[in-house]
Coordinates of C-alpha atoms and ligand atoms in Angstrom, one line a residue:
M1 CA -149.5 85.7 -76.7
K2 CA -147.5 86.1 -73.5
V3 CA -149.5 87.7 -70.7
L4 CA -147.7 88.7 -67.5
A5 CA -149.5 89.7 -64.3
I6 CA -147.8 91.3 -61.3
L7 CA -150.0 90.7 -58.3
Y8 CA -149.5 90.6 -54.5
N9 CA -148.9 87.4 -52.5
G10 CA -152.0 86.4 -50.6
F11 CA -150.4 83.4 -48.9
K12 CA -152.8 81.6 -46.4
A13 CA -155.6 84.1 -46.8
A14 CA -155.7 83.6 -50.6
K15 CA -155.8 79.8 -50.3
A16 CA -158.6 80.0 -47.8
E17 CA -160.6 82.8 -49.6
P18 CA -160.8 82.2 -53.4
R19 CA -162.5 85.6 -53.8
L20 CA -159.2 87.2 -53.1
L21 CA -158.8 87.3 -56.9
G22 CA -156.1 90.0 -57.0
T23 CA -153.5 87.7 -55.5
V24 CA -150.7 85.6 -57.1
E25 CA -152.5 82.5 -55.8
N26 CA -155.8 83.3 -57.4
E27 CA -154.5 85.0 -60.6
L28 CA -157.5 87.2 -61.2
G29 CA -159.3 84.0 -62.1
L30 CA -157.9 84.3 -65.7
R31 CA -155.7 81.2 -66.1
A32 CA -158.4 78.8 -67.5
Y33 CA -159.6 81.5 -69.9
L34 CA -156.2 82.6 -71.2
E35 CA -154.9 79.0 -71.6
S36 CA -158.1 77.9 -73.4
Q37 CA -157.4 80.7 -75.9
G38 CA -153.8 79.4 -76.4
H39 CA -152.1 82.2 -74.5
E40 CA -149.2 81.8 -72.0
Y41 CA -150.0 83.3 -68.5
I42 CA -147.2 84.1 -66.1
V43 CA -148.1 85.5 -62.6
T44 CA -145.5 86.9 -60.2
S45 CA -145.3 89.2 -57.2
S46 CA -141.7 90.3 -58.1
K47 CA -141.6 94.0 -58.8
E48 CA -138.5 95.4 -57.2
G49 CA -134.7 95.3 -57.6
P50 CA -132.6 93.8 -60.4
D51 CA -135.1 91.0 -60.8
S52 CA -138.0 93.3 -61.1
Y53 CA -140.9 92.0 -63.2
G54 CA -139.7 88.5 -62.6
L55 CA -138.4 89.3 -64.8
T56 CA -136.6 91.5 -67.1
D57 CA -136.3 88.4 -69.2
V58 CA -140.0 87.6 -69.1
C59 CA -140.9 91.2 -69.5
S60 CA -138.8 91.4 -72.7
Q61 CA -141.1 88.8 -74.3
T62 CA -144.4 90.0 -72.8
D63 CA -147.2 91.1 -75.0
I64 CA -149.7 92.1 -72.4
L65 CA -148.9 93.3 -68.9
I66 CA -151.4 93.3 -66.0
T67 CA -150.7 95.2 -62.8
T68 CA -152.6 96.4 -59.9
P69 CA -152.2 99.7 -57.9
F70 CA -152.3 97.8 -54.7
H71 CA -148.9 96.2 -55.4
P72 CA -147.6 98.6 -58.0
G73 CA -145.1 97.1 -60.4
Y74 CA -143.5 100.3 -61.6
L75 CA -143.3 100.2 -65.4
T76 CA -140.5 102.7 -66.0
K77 CA -139.4 104.1 -69.3
E78 CA -136.3 102.0 -69.0
L79 CA -138.2 98.8 -68.4
M80 CA -140.6 99.7 -71.2
A81 CA -137.6 100.0 -73.6
K82 CA -136.7 96.4 -72.8
A83 CA -140.2 95.2 -73.3
K84 CA -140.0 95.0 -77.0
N85 CA -143.2 93.1 -77.6
L86 CA -145.4 95.0 -75.1
K87 CA -148.6 96.3 -76.7
V88 CA -151.0 96.7 -73.8
C89 CA -150.8 97.4 -70.1
V90 CA -154.0 96.6 -68.1
T91 CA -154.5 98.0 -64.6
A92 CA -156.7 95.7 -62.7
G93 CA -158.3 98.5 -60.6
V94 CA -158.2 102.3 -61.0
G95 CA -155.1 104.5 -61.2
S96 CA -152.4 103.8 -63.7
D97 CA -149.7 106.2 -62.4
H98 CA -147.3 103.3 -61.8
V99 CA -146.9 103.1 -65.6
D100 CA -144.8 105.8 -67.2
L101 CA -147.8 107.1 -69.2
N102 CA -145.7 109.6 -71.3
A103 CA -143.4 106.8 -72.3
A104 CA -146.4 104.6 -73.2
V105 CA -147.6 107.4 -75.5
D106 CA -144.2 107.5 -77.2
R107 CA -143.9 103.8 -77.6
K108 CA -147.6 103.4 -78.7
I109 CA -148.3 101.1 -75.8
Q110 CA -152.0 101.2 -74.8
V111 CA -152.8 101.7 -71.1
L112 CA -156.3 100.5 -70.1
E113 CA -157.9 100.3 -66.7
V114 CA -161.1 99.0 -65.2
S115 CA -162.5 102.5 -64.6
G116 CA -165.3 102.6 -62.1
S117 CA -164.6 99.1 -60.7
N118 CA -163.8 100.3 -57.2
V119 CA -165.0 103.8 -57.0
V120 CA -167.8 103.0 -54.6
S121 CA -165.4 101.0 -52.4
V122 CA -163.1 104.1 -52.2
A123 CA -165.9 106.6 -51.7
E124 CA -167.1 104.5 -48.7
Q125 CA -163.5 104.4 -47.3
V126 CA -163.3 108.2 -47.7
M127 CA -166.6 108.6 -45.6
M128 CA -165.2 106.2 -43.0
S129 CA -161.9 108.1 -42.9
I130 CA -163.5 111.5 -42.6
L131 CA -165.7 110.3 -39.7
L132 CA -162.9 108.5 -37.8
L133 CA -160.8 111.6 -37.9
V134 CA -163.5 114.2 -37.1
R135 CA -165.0 112.0 -34.3
N136 CA -161.5 111.0 -32.9
F137 CA -162.3 107.3 -33.3
V138 CA -158.8 105.8 -33.2
P139 CA -157.7 106.9 -29.7
A140 CA -161.2 106.0 -28.4
H141 CA -160.8 102.5 -29.9
E142 CA -157.3 102.2 -28.5
Q143 CA -158.7 102.9 -25.0
A144 CA -161.4 100.3 -25.5
I145 CA -159.0 97.5 -26.4
S146 CA -156.3 98.4 -23.9
G147 CA -158.5 98.4 -20.8
Q148 CA -158.6 102.2 -20.3
W149 CA -161.6 104.5 -19.8
Q150 CA -161.0 108.3 -19.9
V151 CA -163.7 110.0 -21.9
S152 CA -162.4 113.5 -21.5
D153 CA -159.1 112.5 -23.2
I154 CA -161.1 111.5 -26.3
A155 CA -163.9 114.0 -26.2
R156 CA -161.6 117.0 -26.0
N157 CA -160.7 116.5 -29.7
A158 CA -163.9 115.0 -31.0
F159 CA -166.4 116.9 -33.2
D160 CA -169.5 116.4 -35.4
L161 CA -169.2 116.4 -39.2
E162 CA -172.5 118.4 -39.3
G163 CA -171.8 122.1 -39.8
K164 CA -168.3 121.6 -41.3
V165 CA -167.1 122.6 -44.7
V166 CA -165.9 119.6 -46.7
G167 CA -164.1 119.8 -50.0
T168 CA -162.9 117.3 -52.6
L169 CA -159.7 117.9 -54.6
G170 CA -160.8 116.1 -57.8
A171 CA -164.4 115.6 -58.5
G172 CA -164.4 112.7 -60.9
R173 CA -166.0 109.3 -60.3
I174 CA -164.8 109.0 -56.7
G175 CA -165.0 112.7 -55.7
H176 CA -168.5 113.0 -57.0
R177 CA -169.6 109.9 -55.1
V178 CA -168.0 111.3 -51.9
L179 CA -170.0 114.5 -52.4
Q180 CA -173.2 112.5 -52.9
R181 CA -172.5 110.5 -49.7
L182 CA -171.9 113.7 -47.7
V183 CA -175.2 115.3 -48.5
P184 CA -177.2 113.7 -45.6
F185 CA -174.6 114.9 -43.1
N186 CA -175.8 118.5 -43.2
T187 CA -172.4 120.0 -43.7
K188 CA -172.1 123.8 -43.8
E189 CA -171.0 123.6 -47.4
L190 CA -169.6 121.2 -49.9
L191 CA -166.8 122.5 -52.2
Y192 CA -164.7 121.0 -55.0
F193 CA -161.5 121.9 -56.9
D194 CA -161.1 120.4 -60.3
Y195 CA -160.1 121.8 -63.7
K196 CA -163.2 120.1 -65.1
A197 CA -166.5 121.4 -63.7
L198 CA -169.1 118.8 -62.6
P199 CA -172.0 118.5 -65.0
E200 CA -174.5 121.2 -64.0
E201 CA -177.2 118.7 -62.9
A202 CA -174.7 116.8 -60.8
E203 CA -173.4 120.0 -59.2
K204 CA -176.9 121.1 -58.4
A205 CA -178.0 117.7 -57.0
V206 CA -175.2 117.7 -54.4
G207 CA -175.3 121.4 -53.8
A208 CA -171.5 121.7 -54.2
R209 CA -169.6 124.9 -55.1
R210 CA -166.6 124.9 -57.3
V211 CA -163.6 126.9 -56.1
E212 CA -161.1 127.6 -58.9
D213 CA -158.1 128.6 -56.9
L214 CA -156.4 125.9 -54.9
K215 CA -155.2 128.0 -52.0
E216 CA -158.6 129.6 -51.7
F217 CA -160.2 126.1 -51.8
V218 CA -158.1 124.6 -49.0
S219 CA -158.4 127.8 -46.9
Q220 CA -162.2 127.3 -46.7
C221 CA -162.3 123.6 -45.9
D222 CA -162.5 122.0 -42.4
V223 CA -162.0 118.6 -44.2
V224 CA -160.1 118.1 -47.5
T225 CA -160.4 114.8 -49.3
V226 CA -158.1 114.1 -52.2
N227 CA -159.6 112.2 -55.2
A228 CA -157.4 113.1 -58.2
P229 CA -155.0 110.9 -60.0
L230 CA -151.2 111.1 -59.5
H231 CA -149.6 112.9 -62.5
E232 CA -147.0 115.7 -63.1
G233 CA -149.6 118.3 -61.9
T234 CA -150.5 116.6 -58.6
K235 CA -147.2 115.0 -57.4
G236 CA -146.2 116.7 -54.2
L237 CA -149.0 119.1 -54.5
I238 CA -149.9 119.0 -50.8
N239 CA -146.6 120.2 -49.3
K240 CA -145.4 122.6 -46.6
D241 CA -146.3 125.6 -48.7
L242 CA -149.9 124.6 -49.5
L243 CA -150.4 123.3 -45.9
Q244 CA -149.9 126.8 -44.7
H245 CA -153.1 127.8 -46.5
F246 CA -155.2 125.1 -44.8
K247 CA -157.4 126.1 -41.9
P248 CA -155.5 125.5 -38.7
G249 CA -156.6 122.2 -37.3
A250 CA -158.1 120.9 -40.6
W251 CA -158.4 117.2 -41.4
L252 CA -156.9 115.7 -44.6
V253 CA -158.0 112.4 -46.2
N254 CA -156.1 111.0 -49.1
T255 CA -157.1 107.7 -50.6
A256 CA -156.0 108.8 -54.1
R257 CA -152.2 108.4 -54.2
G258 CA -149.6 108.8 -51.4
A259 CA -147.2 110.8 -53.6
I260 CA -149.8 113.6 -54.0
C261 CA -148.7 114.6 -50.5
N262 CA -145.2 115.2 -49.3
A263 CA -144.9 112.6 -46.6
D264 CA -142.6 114.5 -44.2
D265 CA -144.5 117.7 -44.5
V266 CA -147.8 116.0 -43.7
A267 CA -146.3 114.2 -40.8
A268 CA -144.8 117.4 -39.4
A269 CA -148.2 119.2 -39.8
V270 CA -150.0 116.4 -37.9
K271 CA -147.3 116.4 -35.1
S272 CA -147.5 120.1 -34.7
G273 CA -151.3 120.1 -34.7
Q274 CA -151.4 122.3 -37.8
L275 CA -153.4 119.4 -39.2
R276 CA -155.7 117.8 -36.7
G277 CA -155.4 114.5 -38.5
Y278 CA -154.5 112.6 -41.7
A279 CA -156.1 109.4 -42.9
G280 CA -155.7 107.3 -46.0
D281 CA -154.6 104.0 -47.4
V282 CA -152.2 105.1 -50.1
W283 CA -148.5 105.6 -49.5
N284 CA -145.7 107.1 -51.6
V285 CA -143.8 103.7 -51.3
Q286 CA -145.8 100.5 -51.2
P287 CA -145.4 98.4 -49.2
A288 CA -144.5 101.2 -46.8
P289 CA -141.3 100.8 -44.9
A290 CA -141.6 100.1 -41.1
D291 CA -140.2 103.5 -40.3
H292 CA -142.5 105.5 -42.7
P293 CA -143.4 108.7 -40.8
W294 CA -147.1 108.1 -41.5
R295 CA -147.1 104.9 -39.4
S296 CA -146.3 106.7 -36.2
M297 CA -147.4 110.3 -36.5
R298 CA -149.9 111.5 -34.0
N299 CA -151.3 115.0 -33.2
P300 CA -150.4 116.7 -29.9
L301 CA -153.5 115.1 -28.3
G302 CA -152.5 111.6 -29.3
G303 CA -154.9 111.0 -32.2
G304 CA -155.1 112.1 -35.8
N305 CA -153.7 109.0 -37.5
G306 CA -156.1 107.1 -39.6
M307 CA -153.7 105.3 -41.9
T308 CA -154.2 101.7 -43.2
P309 CA -152.4 99.6 -45.8
H310 CA -153.7 100.2 -49.4
Y311 CA -157.0 98.2 -49.4
S312 CA -159.9 100.6 -49.9
G313 CA -160.3 99.7 -53.6
T314 CA -159.7 96.0 -53.1
T315 CA -162.7 94.8 -51.1
L316 CA -163.9 91.4 -52.2
D317 CA -166.8 93.1 -54.1
A318 CA -164.3 95.3 -55.9
Q319 CA -162.0 92.4 -56.7
Q320 CA -164.8 90.6 -58.4
R321 CA -165.5 93.7 -60.5
Y322 CA -161.9 94.5 -61.5
A323 CA -161.2 90.8 -62.3
E324 CA -164.3 90.7 -64.6
G325 CA -163.3 94.0 -66.1
T326 CA -159.8 92.8 -66.8
K327 CA -161.1 89.8 -68.6
K328 CA -163.5 91.9 -70.7
I329 CA -160.6 94.2 -71.7
L330 CA -158.5 91.1 -72.7
Q331 CA -161.5 89.6 -74.7
N332 CA -162.0 92.9 -76.5
Y333 CA -158.3 93.0 -77.4
F334 CA -158.1 89.4 -78.6
E335 CA -161.3 89.7 -80.6
N336 CA -160.4 93.1 -82.0
K337 CA -163.4 94.8 -80.5
P338 CA -163.4 98.4 -79.3
Q339 CA -162.7 99.0 -75.6
D340 CA -165.1 100.9 -73.4
P341 CA -163.8 104.5 -73.9
G342 CA -163.9 105.2 -70.2
N343 CA -161.3 102.4 -69.7
V344 CA -158.7 103.9 -72.1
I345 CA -156.1 106.0 -70.3
V346 CA -153.6 105.9 -73.2
G347 CA -154.7 104.9 -76.6
V348 CA -152.3 104.1 -79.5
G349 CA -149.9 107.1 -79.3
K350 CA -152.1 109.5 -77.3
Y351 CA -153.8 110.2 -74.0
E352 CA -157.5 109.4 -74.2
S353 CA -158.4 110.3 -70.6
A354 CA -158.6 113.9 -69.5
S355 CA -158.0 113.0 -65.9
Y356 CA -154.2 112.8 -66.0
G357 CA -153.6 116.5 -66.3
Q358 CA -154.6 119.3 -68.6
R359 CA -152.9 118.9 -71.9
Ligands
LIG1 P1 -161.6 110.0 -62.4 O1 -160.7 110.0 -63.6 O2 -163.0 109.7 -62.6 O3 -161.5 111.5 -61.7 C1 -160.4 112.1 -61.4 C2 -160.7 113.6 -61.3 O4 -159.5 114.3 -60.9 C3 -161.1 114.2 -62.7 O5 -162.3 114.9 -62.6 C4 -159.9 115.1 -63.0 O6 -160.2 116.3 -63.8 C5 -159.4 115.5 -61.6 N1 -158.1 116.0 -61.6 C6 -157.0 115.6 -62.2 N2 -155.9 116.4 -61.9 C7 -156.4 117.3 -61.1 C8 -155.8 118.4 -60.4 N3 -154.5 118.7 -60.6 N4 -156.5 119.2 -59.6 C9 -157.8 118.9 -59.4 N5 -158.5 117.9 -60.0 C10 -157.8 117.1 -60.8 O7 -160.9 109.1 -61.4 P2 -161.5 108.3 -60.1 O8 -162.1 107.0 -60.5 O9 -162.3 109.3 -59.4 O10 -160.2 108.0 -59.3 C11 -159.3 109.0 -58.8 C12 -158.0 108.4 -58.3 O11 -158.3 107.7 -57.1 C13 -157.4 107.4 -59.2 O12 -156.7 107.9 -60.3 C14 -156.5 106.6 -58.3 O13 -155.3 107.2 -58.2 C15 -157.3 106.7 -56.9 N6 -157.9 105.4 -56.5 C16 -157.5 104.9 -55.3 C17 -158.0 103.7 -55.0 C18 -157.6 103.0 -53.6 O14 -157.8 101.8 -53.5 N7 -157.1 103.8 -52.7 C19 -158.9 103.0 -55.8 C20 -159.3 103.6 -56.9 C21 -158.8 104.8 -57.3

């Protein structure tokens, strides 16, 4: 079979650090395995423009496509129509919104991902992002490295997380882990908004309360963290209209998908102080252009920007897990064994995951 992987270029870092498995250079560690099984393995970073997918030619003959959310090779309906042999798309990581899932259902192309492979990595990033916003870390760090020392300029916008209301929009694998990690911080209350309730035991263990109306949910939170997949029901969900229902001066953390937020509306809310800050690692376009509004936005007191490139789910620990998980998915496929049900987003001709919207 022909297996095509779209990965990001790691350049010098990938040559020096072989554990950077999710790079073009280190090929998810799959070449020896795939070639020993008689398969052809093509790896490229090309994902944009007329040559996208290296490609259209290669893509038309590909049986199995591997992509990662960190360097999303958008598999559109049009591209899928050209990929006549394509049977399986594997996401090395979590989040398969870069594949047109409805088109995959129609064309009976399976979409599998390594569910759970980086959920701890992201939950830890969410904790870090909440703390760096609430405690006003970034301007403080900027003072430290630029030779300044003016405590009042930082402290005037720094708070404790203790006593605040924190809510997660999406309480699946990551959202639940975030709630678990928030418990020792003695928040005033933990809330969640999800069309699926947490199992009773889990809800009790974290002491979280489910709020069923989104506007009511955001209006009660000092901090909102977004942990839902990107799909028709979440695209642009956090926009000017919804932001008006947030508490004035709330903090927003989004490590789920950039396009869940309207980029201009969020930047305007940070600039006006309506949001005290926004942090995350996911962008509506990746790589983000140099003039993306989220790169330069600051609140009126000079802080409130906790953005990074998309890396929370691609720590070296996570890369090992999603590379191993990708191999396992391929082995199951080649050996005609069933896949772990949690990894199946789209099965043959139907959605198997309930996470990509209520259907
Ligand atoms: P999951 O499937 O375990 O949980 C997602 C939850 O979101 C589910 O409980 C689902 O019911 C809920 N949901 C879906 N639509 C919703 C809506 N409209 N409103 C409220 N809740 C909704 O997924 P997960 O493992 O927790 O991952 C969540 C997302 O995080 C992924 O889909 C991916 O986009 C993102 N992610 C980002 C990174 C990163 O590196 N930044 C890494 C992994 C995952």
